[in-house]
mmCIF file with all atom_site columns, C-alpha atoms in Angstrom:
data_model
loop_
_atom_site.group_PDB
_atom_site.id
_atom_site.type_symbol
_atom_site.label_atom_id
_atom_site.label_alt_id
_atom_site.label_comp_id
_atom_site.label_asym_id
_atom_site.label_entity_id
_atom_site.label_seq_id
_atom_site.pdbx_PDB_ins_code
_atom_site.Cartn_x
_atom_site.Cartn_y
_atom_site.Cartn_z
_atom_site.occupancy
_atom_site.B_iso_or_equiv
_atom_site.pdbx_formal_charge
_atom_site.auth_seq_id
_atom_site.auth_comp_id
_atom_site.auth_asym_id
_atom_site.auth_atom_id
_atom_site.pdbx_PDB_model_num
ATOM 1   C CA . MET Z 1 1   ? 27.519 -121.528 148.499 1.00 70.00 ? 1036 MET Z CA 1
ATOM 2   C CA . ARG Z 1 2   ? 29.698 -123.309 146.009 1.00 74.00 ? 1037 ARG Z CA 1
ATOM 3   C CA . LEU Z 1 3   ? 32.238 -126.060 146.446 1.00 75.00 ? 1038 LEU Z CA 1
ATOM 4   C CA . SER Z 1 4   ? 34.472 -126.681 143.477 1.00 84.00 ? 1039 SER Z CA 1
ATOM 5   C CA . PRO Z 1 5   ? 37.693 -128.108 144.879 1.00 88.00 ? 1040 PRO Z CA 1
ATOM 6   C CA . ALA Z 1 6   ? 41.001 -127.998 143.081 1.00 89.00 ? 1041 ALA Z CA 1
ATOM 7   C CA . TYR Z 1 7   ? 41.425 -131.604 142.002 1.00 94.00 ? 1042 TYR Z CA 1
ATOM 8   C CA . PRO Z 1 8   ? 42.939 -133.836 143.045 1.00 96.00 ? 1043 PRO Z CA 1
ATOM 9   C CA . VAL Z 1 9   ? 42.451 -133.245 146.768 1.00 96.00 ? 1044 VAL Z CA 1
ATOM 10  C CA . LEU Z 1 10  ? 45.665 -134.622 148.250 1.00 97.00 ? 1045 LEU Z CA 1
ATOM 11  C CA . THR Z 1 11  ? 46.275 -136.317 151.569 1.00 97.00 ? 1046 THR Z CA 1
ATOM 12  C CA . GLU Z 1 12  ? 49.415 -138.026 152.795 1.00 97.00 ? 1047 GLU Z CA 1
ATOM 13  C CA . ARG Z 1 13  ? 48.702 -141.246 150.858 1.00 98.00 ? 1048 ARG Z CA 1
ATOM 14  C CA . LEU Z 1 14  ? 45.621 -140.538 148.758 1.00 98.00 ? 1049 LEU Z CA 1
ATOM 15  C CA . ARG Z 1 15  ? 44.178 -138.529 145.892 1.00 98.00 ? 1050 ARG Z CA 1
ATOM 16  C CA . LEU Z 1 16  ? 40.474 -137.661 145.951 1.00 98.00 ? 1051 LEU Z CA 1
ATOM 17  C CA . ARG Z 1 17  ? 38.937 -136.685 142.631 1.00 96.00 ? 1052 ARG Z CA 1
ATOM 18  C CA . PRO Z 1 18  ? 35.644 -136.881 140.747 1.00 95.00 ? 1053 PRO Z CA 1
ATOM 19  C CA . VAL Z 1 19  ? 34.722 -140.327 139.504 1.00 95.00 ? 1054 VAL Z CA 1
ATOM 20  C CA . THR Z 1 20  ? 34.804 -140.840 135.736 1.00 94.00 ? 1055 THR Z CA 1
ATOM 21  C CA . PRO Z 1 21  ? 33.594 -143.501 133.304 1.00 95.00 ? 1056 PRO Z CA 1
ATOM 22  C CA . ASP Z 1 22  ? 37.110 -144.988 133.514 1.00 95.00 ? 1057 ASP Z CA 1
ATOM 23  C CA . ASP Z 1 23  ? 36.360 -145.900 137.168 1.00 96.00 ? 1058 ASP Z CA 1
ATOM 24  C CA . VAL Z 1 24  ? 33.358 -148.122 136.454 1.00 96.00 ? 1059 VAL Z CA 1
ATOM 25  C CA . GLU Z 1 25  ? 35.257 -151.433 136.495 1.00 97.00 ? 1060 GLU Z CA 1
ATOM 26  C CA . ALA Z 1 26  ? 37.128 -150.598 139.714 1.00 97.00 ? 1061 ALA Z CA 1
ATOM 27  C CA . MET Z 1 27  ? 33.912 -149.362 141.367 1.00 97.00 ? 1062 MET Z CA 1
ATOM 28  C CA . LEU Z 1 28  ? 32.075 -152.491 140.260 1.00 97.00 ? 1063 LEU Z CA 1
ATOM 29  C CA . ALA Z 1 29  ? 34.654 -154.546 142.199 1.00 98.00 ? 1064 ALA Z CA 1
ATOM 30  C CA . TYR Z 1 30  ? 33.240 -153.161 145.476 1.00 98.00 ? 1065 TYR Z CA 1
ATOM 31  C CA . ARG Z 1 31  ? 29.888 -151.501 144.704 1.00 98.00 ? 1066 ARG Z CA 1
ATOM 32  C CA . GLY Z 1 32  ? 28.811 -154.697 142.940 1.00 97.00 ? 1067 GLY Z CA 1
ATOM 33  C CA . ARG Z 1 33  ? 29.341 -156.856 146.046 1.00 98.00 ? 1068 ARG Z CA 1
ATOM 34  C CA . ALA Z 1 34  ? 26.473 -157.899 148.301 1.00 97.00 ? 1069 ALA Z CA 1
ATOM 35  C CA . ASP Z 1 35  ? 28.724 -157.944 151.395 1.00 97.00 ? 1070 ASP Z CA 1
ATOM 36  C CA . VAL Z 1 36  ? 29.844 -154.348 150.747 1.00 97.00 ? 1071 VAL Z CA 1
ATOM 37  C CA . CYS Z 1 37  ? 26.304 -153.088 150.067 1.00 96.00 ? 1072 CYS Z CA 1
ATOM 38  C CA . ARG Z 1 38  ? 24.673 -154.981 152.941 1.00 95.00 ? 1073 ARG Z CA 1
ATOM 39  C CA . PHE Z 1 39  ? 24.279 -151.881 155.141 1.00 96.00 ? 1074 PHE Z CA 1
ATOM 40  C CA . LEU Z 1 40  ? 24.204 -149.267 152.366 1.00 95.00 ? 1075 LEU Z CA 1
ATOM 41  C CA . PRO Z 1 41  ? 21.064 -147.653 150.929 1.00 92.00 ? 1076 PRO Z CA 1
ATOM 42  C CA . PHE Z 1 42  ? 21.522 -149.318 147.557 1.00 93.00 ? 1077 PHE Z CA 1
ATOM 43  C CA . GLU Z 1 43  ? 21.640 -152.831 146.185 1.00 95.00 ? 1078 GLU Z CA 1
ATOM 44  C CA . PRO Z 1 44  ? 24.814 -154.208 144.609 1.00 97.00 ? 1079 PRO Z CA 1
ATOM 45  C CA . MET Z 1 45  ? 25.242 -152.298 141.380 1.00 96.00 ? 1080 MET Z CA 1
ATOM 46  C CA . THR Z 1 46  ? 25.494 -153.732 137.910 1.00 96.00 ? 1081 THR Z CA 1
ATOM 47  C CA . ARG Z 1 47  ? 27.922 -152.373 135.331 1.00 96.00 ? 1082 ARG Z CA 1
ATOM 48  C CA . GLU Z 1 48  ? 24.997 -150.755 133.504 1.00 96.00 ? 1083 GLU Z CA 1
ATOM 49  C CA . ARG Z 1 49  ? 23.755 -149.052 136.670 1.00 95.00 ? 1084 ARG Z CA 1
ATOM 50  C CA . LEU Z 1 50  ? 27.241 -147.751 137.501 1.00 95.00 ? 1085 LEU Z CA 1
ATOM 51  C CA . VAL Z 1 51  ? 27.702 -146.389 133.976 1.00 95.00 ? 1086 VAL Z CA 1
ATOM 52  C CA . GLU Z 1 52  ? 24.356 -144.600 134.330 1.00 94.00 ? 1087 GLU Z CA 1
ATOM 53  C CA . ARG Z 1 53  ? 25.168 -143.225 137.798 1.00 93.00 ? 1088 ARG Z CA 1
ATOM 54  C CA . VAL Z 1 54  ? 28.679 -142.038 136.869 1.00 92.00 ? 1089 VAL Z CA 1
ATOM 55  C CA . ALA Z 1 55  ? 27.225 -140.236 133.838 1.00 90.00 ? 1090 ALA Z CA 1
ATOM 56  C CA . GLY Z 1 56  ? 24.652 -138.640 136.149 1.00 87.00 ? 1091 GLY Z CA 1
ATOM 57  C CA . ASP Z 1 57  ? 24.745 -137.796 139.840 1.00 82.00 ? 1092 ASP Z CA 1
ATOM 58  C CA . LEU Z 1 58  ? 27.967 -139.639 140.728 1.00 79.00 ? 1093 LEU Z CA 1
ATOM 59  C CA . GLY Z 1 59  ? 29.805 -137.576 138.118 1.00 83.00 ? 1094 GLY Z CA 1
ATOM 60  C CA . LEU Z 1 60  ? 29.256 -134.133 139.659 1.00 85.00 ? 1095 LEU Z CA 1
ATOM 61  C CA . THR Z 1 61  ? 32.455 -132.121 140.109 1.00 89.00 ? 1096 THR Z CA 1
ATOM 62  C CA . ALA Z 1 62  ? 31.054 -129.235 142.182 1.00 89.00 ? 1097 ALA Z CA 1
ATOM 63  C CA . LEU Z 1 63  ? 28.273 -128.527 144.681 1.00 90.00 ? 1098 LEU Z CA 1
ATOM 64  C CA . THR Z 1 64  ? 26.217 -125.483 143.759 1.00 87.00 ? 1099 THR Z CA 1
ATOM 65  C CA . GLU Z 1 65  ? 22.847 -126.018 145.432 1.00 89.00 ? 1100 GLU Z CA 1
ATOM 66  C CA . SER Z 1 66  ? 21.126 -127.886 148.214 1.00 91.00 ? 1101 SER Z CA 1
ATOM 67  C CA . GLY Z 1 67  ? 20.258 -131.482 147.464 1.00 92.00 ? 1102 GLY Z CA 1
ATOM 68  C CA . GLN Z 1 68  ? 23.389 -132.237 145.457 1.00 93.00 ? 1103 GLN Z CA 1
ATOM 69  C CA . ALA Z 1 69  ? 26.077 -134.766 146.357 1.00 94.00 ? 1104 ALA Z CA 1
ATOM 70  C CA . LEU Z 1 70  ? 29.754 -134.802 145.466 1.00 94.00 ? 1105 LEU Z CA 1
ATOM 71  C CA . THR Z 1 71  ? 31.177 -138.313 145.080 1.00 95.00 ? 1106 THR Z CA 1
ATOM 72  C CA . LEU Z 1 72  ? 34.951 -138.501 144.968 1.00 97.00 ? 1107 LEU Z CA 1
ATOM 73  C CA . GLY Z 1 73  ? 36.994 -141.506 143.992 1.00 97.00 ? 1108 GLY Z CA 1
ATOM 74  C CA . VAL Z 1 74  ? 39.746 -142.331 146.475 1.00 98.00 ? 1109 VAL Z CA 1
ATOM 75  C CA . GLU Z 1 75  ? 42.902 -143.547 144.820 1.00 98.00 ? 1110 GLU Z CA 1
ATOM 76  C CA . SER Z 1 76  ? 46.276 -144.555 146.153 1.00 98.00 ? 1111 SER Z CA 1
ATOM 77  C CA . ALA Z 1 77  ? 48.810 -141.806 145.476 1.00 97.00 ? 1112 ALA Z CA 1
ATOM 78  C CA . SER Z 1 78  ? 51.535 -144.423 145.026 1.00 97.00 ? 1113 SER Z CA 1
ATOM 79  C CA . THR Z 1 79  ? 49.748 -146.890 142.721 1.00 97.00 ? 1114 THR Z CA 1
ATOM 80  C CA . GLY Z 1 80  ? 46.786 -144.972 141.251 1.00 97.00 ? 1115 GLY Z CA 1
ATOM 81  C CA . ALA Z 1 81  ? 44.461 -147.836 142.222 1.00 97.00 ? 1116 ALA Z CA 1
ATOM 82  C CA . LEU Z 1 82  ? 40.900 -146.857 143.118 1.00 98.00 ? 1117 LEU Z CA 1
ATOM 83  C CA . LEU Z 1 83  ? 40.339 -147.948 146.732 1.00 98.00 ? 1118 LEU Z CA 1
ATOM 84  C CA . GLY Z 1 84  ? 36.790 -146.688 147.246 1.00 98.00 ? 1119 GLY Z CA 1
ATOM 85  C CA . ASP Z 1 85  ? 34.768 -143.498 147.179 1.00 98.00 ? 1120 ASP Z CA 1
ATOM 86  C CA . VAL Z 1 86  ? 33.471 -140.903 149.602 1.00 98.00 ? 1121 VAL Z CA 1
ATOM 87  C CA . VAL Z 1 87  ? 30.429 -138.669 149.294 1.00 97.00 ? 1122 VAL Z CA 1
ATOM 88  C CA . LEU Z 1 88  ? 29.589 -135.198 150.607 1.00 96.00 ? 1123 LEU Z CA 1
ATOM 89  C CA . MET Z 1 89  ? 25.885 -134.387 150.446 1.00 96.00 ? 1124 MET Z CA 1
ATOM 90  C CA . PHE Z 1 90  ? 24.857 -130.738 150.622 1.00 95.00 ? 1125 PHE Z CA 1
ATOM 91  C CA . HIS Z 1 91  ? 21.495 -130.709 152.425 1.00 94.00 ? 1126 HIS Z CA 1
ATOM 92  C CA . SER Z 1 92  ? 20.763 -127.053 153.110 1.00 92.00 ? 1127 SER Z CA 1
ATOM 93  C CA . SER Z 1 93  ? 22.393 -123.703 152.447 1.00 88.00 ? 1128 SER Z CA 1
ATOM 94  C CA . GLU Z 1 94  ? 20.137 -122.001 155.006 1.00 91.00 ? 1129 GLU Z CA 1
ATOM 95  C CA . GLN Z 1 95  ? 21.032 -124.493 157.740 1.00 94.00 ? 1130 GLN Z CA 1
ATOM 96  C CA . ARG Z 1 96  ? 24.575 -124.958 156.335 1.00 94.00 ? 1131 ARG Z CA 1
ATOM 97  C CA . ALA Z 1 97  ? 24.070 -128.692 156.746 1.00 96.00 ? 1132 ALA Z CA 1
ATOM 98  C CA . GLY Z 1 98  ? 25.555 -131.707 155.032 1.00 96.00 ? 1133 GLY Z CA 1
ATOM 99  C CA . GLU Z 1 99  ? 26.226 -135.394 155.306 1.00 98.00 ? 1134 GLU Z CA 1
ATOM 100 C CA . VAL Z 1 100 ? 29.191 -137.644 154.603 1.00 98.00 ? 1135 VAL Z CA 1
ATOM 101 C CA . GLY Z 1 101 ? 29.379 -141.265 153.559 1.00 98.00 ? 1136 GLY Z CA 1
ATOM 102 C CA . TRP Z 1 102 ? 31.961 -143.767 152.364 1.00 98.00 ? 1137 TRP Z CA 1
ATOM 103 C CA . VAL Z 1 103 ? 32.344 -147.114 150.655 1.00 98.00 ? 1138 VAL Z CA 1
ATOM 104 C CA . PHE Z 1 104 ? 35.648 -148.952 150.198 1.00 98.00 ? 1139 PHE Z CA 1
ATOM 105 C CA . HIS Z 1 105 ? 36.799 -152.245 148.766 1.00 98.00 ? 1140 HIS Z CA 1
ATOM 106 C CA . PRO Z 1 106 ? 37.131 -154.784 151.618 1.00 97.00 ? 1141 PRO Z CA 1
ATOM 107 C CA . ASP Z 1 107 ? 40.642 -155.693 150.469 1.00 97.00 ? 1142 ASP Z CA 1
ATOM 108 C CA . VAL Z 1 108 ? 41.926 -152.307 151.704 1.00 97.00 ? 1143 VAL Z CA 1
ATOM 109 C CA . ALA Z 1 109 ? 40.199 -152.418 155.115 1.00 95.00 ? 1144 ALA Z CA 1
ATOM 110 C CA . GLY Z 1 110 ? 42.388 -151.811 158.139 1.00 95.00 ? 1145 GLY Z CA 1
ATOM 111 C CA . ASN Z 1 111 ? 44.874 -149.493 156.436 1.00 97.00 ? 1146 ASN Z CA 1
ATOM 112 C CA . GLY Z 1 112 ? 43.324 -146.187 157.542 1.00 97.00 ? 1147 GLY Z CA 1
ATOM 113 C CA . TYR Z 1 113 ? 42.368 -145.134 154.011 1.00 98.00 ? 1148 TYR Z CA 1
ATOM 114 C CA . ALA Z 1 114 ? 38.700 -144.538 154.885 1.00 98.00 ? 1149 ALA Z CA 1
ATOM 115 C CA . THR Z 1 115 ? 39.684 -142.396 157.872 1.00 98.00 ? 1150 THR Z CA 1
ATOM 116 C CA . GLU Z 1 116 ? 42.199 -140.394 155.821 1.00 98.00 ? 1151 GLU Z CA 1
ATOM 117 C CA . ALA Z 1 117 ? 39.814 -139.831 152.912 1.00 98.00 ? 1152 ALA Z CA 1
ATOM 118 C CA . SER Z 1 118 ? 36.804 -139.026 155.115 1.00 98.00 ? 1153 SER Z CA 1
ATOM 119 C CA . SER Z 1 119 ? 38.849 -136.551 157.131 1.00 97.00 ? 1154 SER Z CA 1
ATOM 120 C CA . ALA Z 1 120 ? 39.754 -134.762 153.891 1.00 97.00 ? 1155 ALA Z CA 1
ATOM 121 C CA . LEU Z 1 121 ? 36.047 -134.766 153.001 1.00 97.00 ? 1156 LEU Z CA 1
ATOM 122 C CA . LEU Z 1 122 ? 35.190 -133.143 156.349 1.00 97.00 ? 1157 LEU Z CA 1
ATOM 123 C CA . ALA Z 1 123 ? 37.822 -130.489 155.637 1.00 96.00 ? 1158 ALA Z CA 1
ATOM 124 C CA . LEU Z 1 124 ? 36.068 -129.732 152.337 1.00 95.00 ? 1159 LEU Z CA 1
ATOM 125 C CA . ALA Z 1 125 ? 32.706 -129.582 154.122 1.00 95.00 ? 1160 ALA Z CA 1
ATOM 126 C CA . PHE Z 1 126 ? 33.762 -127.239 156.904 1.00 96.00 ? 1161 PHE Z CA 1
ATOM 127 C CA . GLU Z 1 127 ? 36.654 -125.245 155.475 1.00 94.00 ? 1162 GLU Z CA 1
ATOM 128 C CA . ASP Z 1 128 ? 35.692 -124.900 151.812 1.00 91.00 ? 1163 ASP Z CA 1
ATOM 129 C CA . LEU Z 1 129 ? 31.901 -125.187 151.777 1.00 90.00 ? 1164 LEU Z CA 1
ATOM 130 C CA . GLY Z 1 130 ? 31.494 -123.460 155.146 1.00 92.00 ? 1165 GLY Z CA 1
ATOM 131 C CA . LEU Z 1 131 ? 29.045 -125.959 156.588 1.00 95.00 ? 1166 LEU Z CA 1
ATOM 132 C CA . HIS Z 1 132 ? 27.914 -125.603 160.199 1.00 97.00 ? 1167 HIS Z CA 1
ATOM 133 C CA . ARG Z 1 133 ? 26.938 -129.230 160.777 1.00 98.00 ? 1168 ARG Z CA 1
ATOM 134 C CA . VAL Z 1 134 ? 27.785 -132.528 159.111 1.00 98.00 ? 1169 VAL Z CA 1
ATOM 135 C CA . VAL Z 1 135 ? 26.170 -135.863 159.922 1.00 98.00 ? 1170 VAL Z CA 1
ATOM 136 C CA . ALA Z 1 136 ? 26.827 -139.498 159.075 1.00 98.00 ? 1171 ALA Z CA 1
ATOM 137 C CA . ARG Z 1 137 ? 23.781 -141.790 159.019 1.00 98.00 ? 1172 ARG Z CA 1
ATOM 138 C CA . ILE Z 1 138 ? 24.837 -145.373 159.678 1.00 98.00 ? 1173 ILE Z CA 1
ATOM 139 C CA . ASP Z 1 139 ? 22.950 -148.654 159.832 1.00 97.00 ? 1174 ASP Z CA 1
ATOM 140 C CA . ALA Z 1 140 ? 23.295 -149.676 163.486 1.00 97.00 ? 1175 ALA Z CA 1
ATOM 141 C CA . ARG Z 1 141 ? 24.607 -153.100 162.456 1.00 96.00 ? 1176 ARG Z CA 1
ATOM 142 C CA . ASN Z 1 142 ? 27.529 -151.512 160.612 1.00 97.00 ? 1177 ASN Z CA 1
ATOM 143 C CA . ASP Z 1 143 ? 30.104 -151.533 163.404 1.00 97.00 ? 1178 ASP Z CA 1
ATOM 144 C CA . SER Z 1 144 ? 33.055 -150.643 161.180 1.00 96.00 ? 1179 SER Z CA 1
ATOM 145 C CA . SER Z 1 145 ? 31.387 -147.456 159.915 1.00 97.00 ? 1180 SER Z CA 1
ATOM 146 C CA . ALA Z 1 146 ? 30.380 -146.479 163.455 1.00 98.00 ? 1181 ALA Z CA 1
ATOM 147 C CA . ARG Z 1 147 ? 34.008 -146.908 164.558 1.00 97.00 ? 1182 ARG Z CA 1
ATOM 148 C CA . LEU Z 1 148 ? 35.123 -144.806 161.585 1.00 98.00 ? 1183 LEU Z CA 1
ATOM 149 C CA . ALA Z 1 149 ? 32.746 -141.980 162.494 1.00 98.00 ? 1184 ALA Z CA 1
ATOM 150 C CA . THR Z 1 150 ? 34.134 -142.048 166.043 1.00 98.00 ? 1185 THR Z CA 1
ATOM 151 C CA . ARG Z 1 151 ? 37.749 -141.965 164.763 1.00 97.00 ? 1186 ARG Z CA 1
ATOM 152 C CA . LEU Z 1 152 ? 36.813 -138.916 162.702 1.00 97.00 ? 1187 LEU Z CA 1
ATOM 153 C CA . GLY Z 1 153 ? 35.777 -137.150 165.906 1.00 97.00 ? 1188 GLY Z CA 1
ATOM 154 C CA . MET Z 1 154 ? 32.062 -137.306 165.195 1.00 98.00 ? 1189 MET Z CA 1
ATOM 155 C CA . ARG Z 1 155 ? 29.841 -137.903 168.203 1.00 98.00 ? 1190 ARG Z CA 1
ATOM 156 C CA . GLN Z 1 156 ? 26.877 -140.218 168.324 1.00 98.00 ? 1191 GLN Z CA 1
ATOM 157 C CA . GLU Z 1 157 ? 23.735 -138.142 168.741 1.00 97.00 ? 1192 GLU Z CA 1
ATOM 158 C CA . ALA Z 1 158 ? 20.953 -140.650 168.212 1.00 97.00 ? 1193 ALA Z CA 1
ATOM 159 C CA . HIS Z 1 159 ? 20.065 -144.292 167.876 1.00 98.00 ? 1194 HIS Z CA 1
ATOM 160 C CA . LEU Z 1 160 ? 16.800 -144.446 165.976 1.00 97.00 ? 1195 LEU Z CA 1
ATOM 161 C CA . ILE Z 1 161 ? 14.865 -147.675 166.393 1.00 98.00 ? 1196 ILE Z CA 1
ATOM 162 C CA . SER Z 1 162 ? 13.261 -149.313 163.329 1.00 97.00 ? 1197 SER Z CA 1
ATOM 163 C CA . ASN Z 1 163 ? 13.190 -146.042 161.427 1.00 94.00 ? 1198 ASN Z CA 1
ATOM 164 C CA . GLU Z 1 164 ? 14.580 -147.136 158.076 1.00 91.00 ? 1199 GLU Z CA 1
ATOM 165 C CA . TRP Z 1 165 ? 12.986 -149.687 155.741 1.00 93.00 ? 1200 TRP Z CA 1
ATOM 166 C CA . LEU Z 1 166 ? 16.086 -151.135 154.113 1.00 92.00 ? 1201 LEU Z CA 1
ATOM 167 C CA . LYS Z 1 167 ? 16.207 -154.122 151.796 1.00 92.00 ? 1202 LYS Z CA 1
ATOM 168 C CA . GLY Z 1 168 ? 13.002 -155.672 153.053 1.00 93.00 ? 1203 GLY Z CA 1
ATOM 169 C CA . GLU Z 1 169 ? 13.357 -155.087 156.783 1.00 94.00 ? 1204 GLU Z CA 1
ATOM 170 C CA . TRP Z 1 170 ? 13.115 -152.366 159.404 1.00 96.00 ? 1205 TRP Z CA 1
ATOM 171 C CA . THR Z 1 171 ? 16.557 -151.326 160.579 1.00 96.00 ? 1206 THR Z CA 1
ATOM 172 C CA . ASP Z 1 172 ? 17.970 -149.130 163.313 1.00 97.00 ? 1207 ASP Z CA 1
ATOM 173 C CA . GLU Z 1 173 ? 20.014 -146.104 162.369 1.00 97.00 ? 1208 GLU Z CA 1
ATOM 174 C CA . ILE Z 1 174 ? 22.745 -144.328 164.299 1.00 98.00 ? 1209 ILE Z CA 1
ATOM 175 C CA . ILE Z 1 175 ? 23.307 -140.632 163.685 1.00 98.00 ? 1210 ILE Z CA 1
ATOM 176 C CA . PHE Z 1 176 ? 26.792 -139.218 164.184 1.00 98.00 ? 1211 PHE Z CA 1
ATOM 177 C CA . ALA Z 1 177 ? 27.475 -135.491 163.877 1.00 98.00 ? 1212 ALA Z CA 1
ATOM 178 C CA . MET Z 1 178 ? 30.155 -132.842 164.023 1.00 98.00 ? 1213 MET Z CA 1
ATOM 179 C CA . LEU Z 1 179 ? 29.834 -129.054 164.232 1.00 98.00 ? 1214 LEU Z CA 1
ATOM 180 C CA . GLU Z 1 180 ? 32.138 -126.547 162.589 1.00 97.00 ? 1215 GLU Z CA 1
ATOM 181 C CA . ASP Z 1 181 ? 33.629 -125.423 165.925 1.00 97.00 ? 1216 ASP Z CA 1
ATOM 182 C CA . GLU Z 1 182 ? 34.346 -129.054 166.840 1.00 97.00 ? 1217 GLU Z CA 1
ATOM 183 C CA . TRP Z 1 183 ? 36.099 -129.482 163.490 1.00 97.00 ? 1218 TRP Z CA 1
ATOM 184 C CA . ALA Z 1 184 ? 38.123 -126.316 164.070 1.00 95.00 ? 1219 ALA Z CA 1
ATOM 185 C CA . LEU Z 1 185 ? 39.288 -127.533 167.502 1.00 93.00 ? 1220 LEU Z CA 1
ATOM 186 C CA . ARG Z 1 186 ? 40.163 -130.963 166.125 1.00 89.00 ? 1221 ARG Z CA 1
ATOM 187 C CA . SER Z 1 187 ? 42.043 -129.468 163.158 1.00 84.00 ? 1222 SER Z CA 1
ATOM 188 C CA . LYS Z 1 188 ? 43.958 -127.073 165.381 1.00 82.00 ? 1223 LYS Z CA 1
ATOM 189 C CA . ALA Z 1 189 ? 44.948 -129.882 167.761 1.00 81.00 ? 1224 ALA Z CA 1
ATOM 190 C CA . SER Z 1 190 ? 46.244 -132.071 164.902 1.00 78.00 ? 1225 SER Z CA 1
ATOM 191 C CA . ARG Z 1 191 ? 48.557 -129.404 163.512 1.00 70.00 ? 1226 ARG Z CA 1
#
């Protein structure tokens, strides 16, 4: 399997494209915040760490093998401002399995950008990469991400108790999932 989208991936209001070194300052404005990273599997990032990550794994432009992740910057089509980023992780070619995630600047919350961008990411996962199953793993305290997964049409499959050691404490995790046939029905209904 190979996913190498034609960039930018366009939605009604957004452009999704690989992150570049030029995005470091804008990414630092949200990935560097403790309140944004509270429920995420990483600490607030420093400029140096972001530069390193963008030059490495955050800078991938295609998925070619299991274990890779494609992080796409989400920018406003009207202003060009970077609003956040979304990630598609390719877990297994045999199982055709993946995972999605998202992180956005709090100043743009409530405008539907995360839903719009994540829906485009699911389209890449199912329609372009041909995945069978996509999950979202969410800290159970992260109500806004759980609501987002539900808006995307993902269903909650599990609530795992104290299964994740995160930032010095045991946390619960909620697993949301969607299958390719569920995506197809949802896509058909929205047309």
